[in-house]
Short mmCIF file of C-alpha atoms and ligand atoms in Angstrom, two decimals:
data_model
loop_
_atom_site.label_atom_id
_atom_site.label_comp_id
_atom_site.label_asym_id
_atom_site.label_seq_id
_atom_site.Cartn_x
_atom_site.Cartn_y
_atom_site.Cartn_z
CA UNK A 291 0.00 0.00 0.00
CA UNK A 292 1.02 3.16 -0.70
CA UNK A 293 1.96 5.95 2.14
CA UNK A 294 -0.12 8.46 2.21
CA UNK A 295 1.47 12.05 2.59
CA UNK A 296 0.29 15.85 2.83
CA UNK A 297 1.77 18.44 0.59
CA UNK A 298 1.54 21.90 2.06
CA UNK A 299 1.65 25.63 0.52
CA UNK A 300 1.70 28.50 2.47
CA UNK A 301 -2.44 28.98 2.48
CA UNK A 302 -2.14 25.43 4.26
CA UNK A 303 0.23 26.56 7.23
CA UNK A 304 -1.56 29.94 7.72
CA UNK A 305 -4.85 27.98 7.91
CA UNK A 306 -3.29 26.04 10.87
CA UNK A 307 -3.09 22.73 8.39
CA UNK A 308 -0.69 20.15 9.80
CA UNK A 309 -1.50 16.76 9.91
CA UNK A 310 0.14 15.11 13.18
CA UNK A 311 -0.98 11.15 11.58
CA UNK A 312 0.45 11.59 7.89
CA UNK A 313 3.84 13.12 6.98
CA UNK A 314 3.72 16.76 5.77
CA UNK A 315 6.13 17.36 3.51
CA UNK A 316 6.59 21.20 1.67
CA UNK A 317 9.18 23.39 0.04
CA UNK A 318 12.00 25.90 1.07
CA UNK A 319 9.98 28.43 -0.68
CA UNK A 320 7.07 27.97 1.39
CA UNK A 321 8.63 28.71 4.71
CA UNK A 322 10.21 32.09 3.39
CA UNK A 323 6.47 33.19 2.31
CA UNK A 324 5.06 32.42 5.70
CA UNK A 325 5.84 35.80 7.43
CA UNK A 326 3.65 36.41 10.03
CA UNK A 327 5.00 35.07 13.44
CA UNK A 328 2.47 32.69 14.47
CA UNK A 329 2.10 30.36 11.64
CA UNK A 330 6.40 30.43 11.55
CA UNK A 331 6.64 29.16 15.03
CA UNK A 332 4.07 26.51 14.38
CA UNK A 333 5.82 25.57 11.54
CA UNK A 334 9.18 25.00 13.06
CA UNK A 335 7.79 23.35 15.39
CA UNK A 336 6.08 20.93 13.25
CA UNK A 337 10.22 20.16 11.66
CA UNK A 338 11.04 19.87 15.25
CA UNK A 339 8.52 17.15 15.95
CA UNK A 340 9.99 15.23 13.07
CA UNK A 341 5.86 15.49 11.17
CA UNK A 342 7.16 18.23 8.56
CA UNK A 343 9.58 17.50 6.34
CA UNK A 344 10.99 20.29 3.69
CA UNK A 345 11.93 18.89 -0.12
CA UNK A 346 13.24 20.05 -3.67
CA UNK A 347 11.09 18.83 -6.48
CA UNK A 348 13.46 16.97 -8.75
CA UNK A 349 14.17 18.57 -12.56
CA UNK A 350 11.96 15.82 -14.79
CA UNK A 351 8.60 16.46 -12.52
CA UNK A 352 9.49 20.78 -13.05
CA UNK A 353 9.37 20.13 -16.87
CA UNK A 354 6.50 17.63 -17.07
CA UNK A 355 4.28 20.25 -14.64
CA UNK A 356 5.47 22.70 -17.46
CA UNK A 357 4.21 21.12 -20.23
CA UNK A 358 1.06 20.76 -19.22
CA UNK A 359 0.07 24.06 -17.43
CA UNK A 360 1.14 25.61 -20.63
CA UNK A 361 -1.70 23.22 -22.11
CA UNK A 362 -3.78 24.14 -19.81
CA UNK A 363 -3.56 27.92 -19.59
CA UNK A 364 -3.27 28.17 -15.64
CA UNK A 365 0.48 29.34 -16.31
CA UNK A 366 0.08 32.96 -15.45
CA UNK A 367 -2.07 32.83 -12.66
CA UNK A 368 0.70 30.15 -10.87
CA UNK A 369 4.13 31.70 -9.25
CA UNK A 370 6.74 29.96 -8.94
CA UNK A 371 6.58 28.57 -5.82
CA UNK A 372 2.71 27.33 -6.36
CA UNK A 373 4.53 25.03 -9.20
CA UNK A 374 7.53 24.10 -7.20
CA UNK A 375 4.54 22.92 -4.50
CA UNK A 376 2.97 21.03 -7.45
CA UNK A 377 6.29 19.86 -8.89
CA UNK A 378 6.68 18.12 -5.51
CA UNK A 379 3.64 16.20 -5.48
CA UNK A 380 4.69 14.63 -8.66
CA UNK A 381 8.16 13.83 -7.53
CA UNK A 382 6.36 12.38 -4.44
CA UNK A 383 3.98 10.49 -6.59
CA UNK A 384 6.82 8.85 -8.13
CA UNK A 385 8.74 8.24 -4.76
CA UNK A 386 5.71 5.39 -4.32
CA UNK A 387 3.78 7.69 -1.88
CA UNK A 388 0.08 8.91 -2.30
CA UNK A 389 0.07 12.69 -1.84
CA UNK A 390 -2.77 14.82 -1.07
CA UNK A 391 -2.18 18.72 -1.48
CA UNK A 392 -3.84 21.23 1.20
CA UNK A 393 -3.98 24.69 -0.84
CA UNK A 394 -6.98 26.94 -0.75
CA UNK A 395 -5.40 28.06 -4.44
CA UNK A 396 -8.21 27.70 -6.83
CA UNK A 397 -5.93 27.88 -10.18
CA UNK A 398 -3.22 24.53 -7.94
CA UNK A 399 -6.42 22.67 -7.70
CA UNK A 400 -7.56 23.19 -11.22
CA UNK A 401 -3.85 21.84 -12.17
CA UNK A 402 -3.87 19.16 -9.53
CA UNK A 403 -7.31 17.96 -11.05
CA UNK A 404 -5.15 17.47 -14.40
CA UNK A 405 -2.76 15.63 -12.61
CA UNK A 406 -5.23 13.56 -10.67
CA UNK A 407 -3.73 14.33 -7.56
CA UNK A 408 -6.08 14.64 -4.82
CA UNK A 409 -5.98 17.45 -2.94
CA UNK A 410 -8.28 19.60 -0.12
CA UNK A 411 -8.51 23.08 0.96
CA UNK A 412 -7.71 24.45 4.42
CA UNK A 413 -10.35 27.16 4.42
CA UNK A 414 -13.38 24.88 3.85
CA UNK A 415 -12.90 21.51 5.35
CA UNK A 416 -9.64 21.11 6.76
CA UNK A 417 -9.42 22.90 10.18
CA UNK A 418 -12.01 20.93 11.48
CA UNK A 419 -10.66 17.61 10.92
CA UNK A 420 -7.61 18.62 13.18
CA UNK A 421 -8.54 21.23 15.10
CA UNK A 422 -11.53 21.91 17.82
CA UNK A 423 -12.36 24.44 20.61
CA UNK A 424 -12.12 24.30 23.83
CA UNK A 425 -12.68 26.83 27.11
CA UNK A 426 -9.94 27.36 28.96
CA UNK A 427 -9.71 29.58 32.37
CA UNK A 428 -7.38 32.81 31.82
CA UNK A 429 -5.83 32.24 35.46
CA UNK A 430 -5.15 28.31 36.08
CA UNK A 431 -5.45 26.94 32.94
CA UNK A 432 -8.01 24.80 33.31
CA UNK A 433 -9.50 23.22 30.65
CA UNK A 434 -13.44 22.76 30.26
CA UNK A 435 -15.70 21.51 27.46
CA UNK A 436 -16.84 24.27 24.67
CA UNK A 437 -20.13 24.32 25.71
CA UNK A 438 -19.62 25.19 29.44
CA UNK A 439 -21.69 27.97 30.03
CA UNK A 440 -20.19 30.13 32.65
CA UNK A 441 -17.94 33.03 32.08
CA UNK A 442 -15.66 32.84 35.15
CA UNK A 443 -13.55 29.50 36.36
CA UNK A 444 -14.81 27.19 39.22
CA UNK A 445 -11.29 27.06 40.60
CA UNK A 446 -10.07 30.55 41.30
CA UNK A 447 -12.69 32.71 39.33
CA UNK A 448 -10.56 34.30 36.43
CA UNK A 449 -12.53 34.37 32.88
CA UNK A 450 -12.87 31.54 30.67
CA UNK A 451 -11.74 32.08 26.85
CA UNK A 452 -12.18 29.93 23.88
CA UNK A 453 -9.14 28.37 22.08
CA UNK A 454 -8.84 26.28 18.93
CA UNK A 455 -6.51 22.99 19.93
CA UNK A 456 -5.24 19.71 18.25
CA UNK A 457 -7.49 17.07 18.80
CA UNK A 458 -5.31 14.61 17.77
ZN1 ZN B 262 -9.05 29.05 36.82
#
C-alpha cells in the first residue's frame, strides 16, 4: 500500500493545516512566504517534531508540470513557488507515496485535477478535521468543554476564553 502524505503551501500553514498522523512534507519556498509570526513558530515546530519534512522537487517532474500548465492555460495565474509545491507532489507520486495537497489556491487545484492528484482546501474543510475548541480559564489553565456555560472558572474565578486545539 502506498503511504499516504500531505503536501503543504503557504495557504495550508496559515490555515493552521498540519497533519500530526500523515507526513507533511513542503518546500523551502514555502517557509520564506510564511511571514507572520504565528504560523512560523508553528511551523518549526512541526520540523522539530519530526511530522514536517521540507523537499526540492526533482528537474523531470518541473518540466512535465510545465508542459502541461502551458496546455492548460493556468500558467500565469501560478508563481513559482505554487509550481515548485505542485512539482513536488509529482516527484512524491513517483517516490511510491500517495500525496494529497492542502492549498486553498483555486488555479493549484484546477492543475492538480489534471494531474489527478487529490488534494483539499484548508479554508473549507480542513481545520475541522484537526482542530476543535475548547474553554480554557485565563488564570489556572483549566481546561473545560466548549459548551460550558459560565464566564468565570470554578477554581479561582478568572474568565474563561475559547481556544482552537489539536485534537489529535
Ligand atoms: Zn481558573
Amino acid at each position: 500500500m502506498k503511504k499516504k502524505v500531505y503536501v503543504l503551501d503557504s495557504s495550508a500553514f496559515i490555515g493552521g493545516f498540519c497533519s500530526e498522523k500523515k507526513p507533511n512534507f513542503t518546500i523551502p519556498e514555502v517557509i520564506s512566504e510564511v511571514k507572520d509570526v504565528k504560523s512560523n513558530l508553528f511551523l518549526q515546530s512541526a520540523v522539530k517534531k519530526g511530522i514536517l519534512f521540507i523537499k526540492e522537487p526533482d528537474n523531470p517532474s518541473m518540466l512535465k508540470l510545465d508542459g502541461i500548465i502551458k496546455k492548460s492555460g493556468d500558467l500565469i495565474r501560478l508563481s513559482i513557488v505554487d509550481k515548485k509545491v505542485l512539482a513536488l507532489a509529482l516527484t512524491l507520486k513517483k517516490d511510491k507515496f500517495e500525496p494529497n495537497v492542502v492549498t486553498d489556491d483555486y488555479s493549484m487545484q484546477n492543475v492538480l485535477k489534471i494531474l489527478e492528484i487529490p488534494y483539499r482546501s484548508v479554508l473549507t474543510e480542513g481545520i475541522k478535521d484537526i482542530y476543535n475548541w475548547i474553554k480554557i480559564c485565563k488564570g489556572c489553565k483549566k481546561k473545560y468543554k466548549s459548551d460550558y456555560k459560565y464566564d468565570e472558572c470554578e477554581i479561582c474565578g478568572s474568565p474563561i476564553i475559547k481556544k482552537r486545539i489539536k485534537i489529535n
